[in-house]
Coordinates of C-alpha atoms in Angstrom, one line a residue:
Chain A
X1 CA 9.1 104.0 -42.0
X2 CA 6.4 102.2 -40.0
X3 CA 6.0 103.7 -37.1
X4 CA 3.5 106.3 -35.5
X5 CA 5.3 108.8 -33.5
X6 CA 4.0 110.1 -30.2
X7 CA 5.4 112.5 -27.8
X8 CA 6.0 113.2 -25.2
X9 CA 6.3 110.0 -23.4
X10 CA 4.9 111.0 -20.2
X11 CA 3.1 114.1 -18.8
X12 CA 2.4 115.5 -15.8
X13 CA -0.1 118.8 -15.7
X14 CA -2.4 120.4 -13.1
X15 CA -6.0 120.8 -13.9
X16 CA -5.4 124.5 -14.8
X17 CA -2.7 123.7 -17.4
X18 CA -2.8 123.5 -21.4
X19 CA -0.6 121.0 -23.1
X20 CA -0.7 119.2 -26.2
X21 CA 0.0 115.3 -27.3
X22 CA 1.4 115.2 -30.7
X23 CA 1.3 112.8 -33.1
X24 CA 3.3 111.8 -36.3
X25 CA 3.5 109.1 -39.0
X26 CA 4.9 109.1 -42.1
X27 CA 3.0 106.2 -44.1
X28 CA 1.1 108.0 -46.4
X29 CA -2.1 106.7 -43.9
X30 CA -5.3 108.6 -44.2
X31 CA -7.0 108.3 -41.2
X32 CA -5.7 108.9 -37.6
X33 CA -6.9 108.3 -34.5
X34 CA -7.3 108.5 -30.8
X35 CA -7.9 106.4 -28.0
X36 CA -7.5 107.0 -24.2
X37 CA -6.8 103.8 -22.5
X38 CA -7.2 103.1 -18.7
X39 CA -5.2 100.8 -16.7
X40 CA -6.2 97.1 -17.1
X41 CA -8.9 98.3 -19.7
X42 CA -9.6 98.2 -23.5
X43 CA -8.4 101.2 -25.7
X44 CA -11.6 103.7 -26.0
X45 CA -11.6 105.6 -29.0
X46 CA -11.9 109.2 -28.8
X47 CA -11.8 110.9 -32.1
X48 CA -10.9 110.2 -36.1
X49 CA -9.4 112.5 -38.7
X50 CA -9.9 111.1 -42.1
X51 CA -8.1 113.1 -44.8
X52 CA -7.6 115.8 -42.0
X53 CA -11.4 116.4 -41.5
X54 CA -13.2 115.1 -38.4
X55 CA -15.1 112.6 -39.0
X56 CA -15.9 110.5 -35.4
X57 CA -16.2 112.6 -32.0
X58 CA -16.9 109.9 -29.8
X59 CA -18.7 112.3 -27.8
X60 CA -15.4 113.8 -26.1
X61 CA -16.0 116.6 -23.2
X62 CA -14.9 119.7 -24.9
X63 CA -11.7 120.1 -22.3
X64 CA -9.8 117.9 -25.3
X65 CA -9.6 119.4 -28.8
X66 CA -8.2 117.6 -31.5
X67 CA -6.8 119.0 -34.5
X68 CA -4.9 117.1 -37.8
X69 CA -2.5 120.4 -39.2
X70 CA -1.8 118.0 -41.8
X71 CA -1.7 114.4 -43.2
X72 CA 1.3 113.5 -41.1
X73 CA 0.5 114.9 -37.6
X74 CA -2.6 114.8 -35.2
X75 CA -2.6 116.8 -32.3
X76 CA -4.7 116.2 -29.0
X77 CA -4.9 119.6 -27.2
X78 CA -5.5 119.7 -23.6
X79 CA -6.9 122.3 -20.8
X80 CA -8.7 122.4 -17.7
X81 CA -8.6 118.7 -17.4
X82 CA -10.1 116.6 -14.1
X83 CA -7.8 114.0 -12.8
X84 CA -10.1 111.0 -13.8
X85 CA -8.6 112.1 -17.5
X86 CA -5.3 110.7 -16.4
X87 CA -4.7 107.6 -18.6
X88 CA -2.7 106.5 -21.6
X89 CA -3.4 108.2 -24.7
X90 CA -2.5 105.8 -27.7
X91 CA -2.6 107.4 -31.6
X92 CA -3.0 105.1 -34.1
X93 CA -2.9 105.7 -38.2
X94 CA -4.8 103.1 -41.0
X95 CA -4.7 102.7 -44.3
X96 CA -6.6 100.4 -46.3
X97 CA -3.7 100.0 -48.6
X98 CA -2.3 98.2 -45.3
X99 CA -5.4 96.1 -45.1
X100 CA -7.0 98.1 -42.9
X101 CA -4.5 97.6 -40.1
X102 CA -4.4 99.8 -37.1
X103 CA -1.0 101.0 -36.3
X104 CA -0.6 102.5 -32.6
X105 CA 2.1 104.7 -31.4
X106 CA 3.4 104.4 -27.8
X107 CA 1.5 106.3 -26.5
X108 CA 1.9 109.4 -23.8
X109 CA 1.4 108.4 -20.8
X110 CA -0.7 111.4 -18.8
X111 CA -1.3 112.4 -15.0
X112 CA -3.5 114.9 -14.1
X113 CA -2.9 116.5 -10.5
Chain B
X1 CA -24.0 100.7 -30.8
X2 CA -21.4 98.3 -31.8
X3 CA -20.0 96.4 -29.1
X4 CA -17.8 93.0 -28.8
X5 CA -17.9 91.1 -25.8
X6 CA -14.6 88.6 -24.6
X7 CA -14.3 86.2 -22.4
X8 CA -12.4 84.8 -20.2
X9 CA -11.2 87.9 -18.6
X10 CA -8.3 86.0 -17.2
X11 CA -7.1 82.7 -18.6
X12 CA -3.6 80.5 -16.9
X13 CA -2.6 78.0 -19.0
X14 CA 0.2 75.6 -18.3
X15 CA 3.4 76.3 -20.8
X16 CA 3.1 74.3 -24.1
X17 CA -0.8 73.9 -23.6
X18 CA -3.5 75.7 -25.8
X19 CA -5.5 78.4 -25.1
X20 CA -8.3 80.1 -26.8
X21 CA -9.8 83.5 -26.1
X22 CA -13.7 84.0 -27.2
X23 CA -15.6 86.9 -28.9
X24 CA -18.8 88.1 -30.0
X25 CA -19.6 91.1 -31.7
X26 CA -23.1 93.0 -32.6
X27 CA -23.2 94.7 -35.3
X28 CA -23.6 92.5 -38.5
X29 CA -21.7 94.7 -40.4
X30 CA -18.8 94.3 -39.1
X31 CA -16.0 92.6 -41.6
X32 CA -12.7 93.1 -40.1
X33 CA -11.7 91.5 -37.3
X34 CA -8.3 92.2 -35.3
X35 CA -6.6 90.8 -32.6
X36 CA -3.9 92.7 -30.4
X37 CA -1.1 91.5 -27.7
X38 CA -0.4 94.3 -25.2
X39 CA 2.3 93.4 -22.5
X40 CA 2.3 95.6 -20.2
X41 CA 3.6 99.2 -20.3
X42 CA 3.7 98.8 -24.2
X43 CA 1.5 99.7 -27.0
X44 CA -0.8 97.5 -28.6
X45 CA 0.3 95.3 -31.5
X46 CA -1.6 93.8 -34.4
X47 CA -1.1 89.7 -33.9
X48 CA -3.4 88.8 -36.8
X49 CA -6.7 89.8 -38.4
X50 CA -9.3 88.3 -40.4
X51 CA -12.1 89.2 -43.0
X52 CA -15.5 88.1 -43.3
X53 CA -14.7 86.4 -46.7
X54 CA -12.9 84.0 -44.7
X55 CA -13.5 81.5 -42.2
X56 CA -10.0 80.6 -40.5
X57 CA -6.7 81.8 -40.9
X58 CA -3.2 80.9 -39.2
X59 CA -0.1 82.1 -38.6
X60 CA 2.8 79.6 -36.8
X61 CA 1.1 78.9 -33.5
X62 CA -1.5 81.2 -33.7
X63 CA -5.1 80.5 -35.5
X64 CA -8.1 82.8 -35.8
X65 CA -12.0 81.5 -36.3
X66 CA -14.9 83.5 -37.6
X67 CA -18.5 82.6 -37.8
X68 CA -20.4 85.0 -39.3
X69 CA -23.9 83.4 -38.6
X70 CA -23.2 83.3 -34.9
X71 CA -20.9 86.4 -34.7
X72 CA -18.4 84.8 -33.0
X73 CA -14.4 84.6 -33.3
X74 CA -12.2 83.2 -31.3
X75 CA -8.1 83.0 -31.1
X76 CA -6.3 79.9 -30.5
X77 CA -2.6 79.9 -29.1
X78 CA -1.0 76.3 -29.5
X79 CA 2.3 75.2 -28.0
X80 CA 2.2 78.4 -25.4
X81 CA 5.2 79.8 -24.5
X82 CA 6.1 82.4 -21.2
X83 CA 6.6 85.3 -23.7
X84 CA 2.8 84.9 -24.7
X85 CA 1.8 86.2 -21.5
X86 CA 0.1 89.5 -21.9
X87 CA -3.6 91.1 -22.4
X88 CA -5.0 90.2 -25.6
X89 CA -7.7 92.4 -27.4
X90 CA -10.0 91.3 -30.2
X91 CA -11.8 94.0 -32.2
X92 CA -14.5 94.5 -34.7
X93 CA -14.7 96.8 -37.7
X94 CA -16.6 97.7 -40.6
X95 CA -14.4 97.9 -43.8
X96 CA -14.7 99.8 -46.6
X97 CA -13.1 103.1 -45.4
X98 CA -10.2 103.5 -43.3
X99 CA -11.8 106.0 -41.0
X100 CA -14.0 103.3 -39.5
X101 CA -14.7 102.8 -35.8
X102 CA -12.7 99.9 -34.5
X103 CA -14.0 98.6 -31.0
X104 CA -12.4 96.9 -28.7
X105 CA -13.3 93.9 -26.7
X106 CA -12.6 94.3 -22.8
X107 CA -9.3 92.3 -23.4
X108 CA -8.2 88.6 -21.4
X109 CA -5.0 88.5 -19.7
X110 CA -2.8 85.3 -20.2
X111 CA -0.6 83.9 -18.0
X112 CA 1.4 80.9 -19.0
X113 CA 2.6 78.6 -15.9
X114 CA 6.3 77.4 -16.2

């Protein structure tokens, strides 16, 4: 299995809403990751888990709370989010056993009303 | 901070020309350096990569070129085709631990003329 897992696909939520993006891969990869990406632009990275700790906050307002329950999921919890959050939310998982390649999932594509 | 710059931002080459997409990057530690296709609505996808151990490498039509004095890398497309029309990232990373930051250049989107 070499894929990274995201769902759902798309979401919709008003700014008083909580939802969560979820994330799954079953590599064996170490380190997971997120990246918001706007239209036309370059993914931003957000946040990494490495061996389900934290270990990069890319300075992330506090509205989105990530959490890795364990080695196969990553989770991107959501609430009271402004609509300039809207944007595609890519997870990606690494290994260096994979020579360091970055492997993205789909992504969930997110509006915020 | 880290930060890689690309250029062109657009690039429209005629179909079975060359193209070549330019990067730079800032920090000198950086030693692993990606490249990404993106066509549009679609996720990212690894193209090729190349270490800082090495000064070329090639796969079919597509070629990467590091120098690590200048911190520059480019990608080279030979023989274009229509399906090689999409955005293309490159990105810089420091190895050594897969948790690493991997930052993206602001991307250049190819167009191939028929």
């Amino acid at each position: 299995d070499t894929e990274v897992t995201q769902t759902p696909k798309h979401l919709v939520m008003g700014m008083t809403n909580k939802k969560s993006l979820k994330c799954e891969q079953h590599m064996g990869h170490r380190a997971m990751y997120w990246y918001k990406q706007k239209a036309k632009k370059p993914p931003e990275l957000m946040f990494v888990y490495s061996y389900e700790k934290l270990s990069i906050n890319e300075s992330v307002p506090s509205r989105f709370s990530p959490e890795c329950p364990n080695s196969s999921l990553l989770n991107l919890h959501l609430h009271a989010l402004q609509p300039e959050d809207s944007a595609l939310y890519l997870c990606a998982s690494r290994s260096p056993g994979q020579g360091e390649k970055l492997f993205f999932g789909s992504g969930t594509q997110l509006s915020v009303l | 901070g880290e930060n890689v710059e690309q250029h062109p931002s657009t690039l429209s080459v005629q179909e079975g020309d060359s193209a070549v997409i330019k990067c730079t990057y800032s920090d000198s530690a950086s030693n692993y350096f990606p490249w990404y296709k993106q066509e549009l609505g679609k996720r990212p996808q690894l193209i090729i990569d190349i270490r800082s151990n090495v000064g070329e490498k090639k796969d079919q039509r597509i070629a990467v070129t590091l120098n690590k004095t200048a911190k520059h890398f480019s990608l080279h497309i030979t023989e274009t085709q229509p399906e090689d029309s999409a955005v293309y990232f490159c990105a810089a990373s420091r190895g050594g631990s897969s948790a690493s930051k991997i930052i993206f250049g602001s991307g250049t989107r190819l167009s191939i003329r028929p």
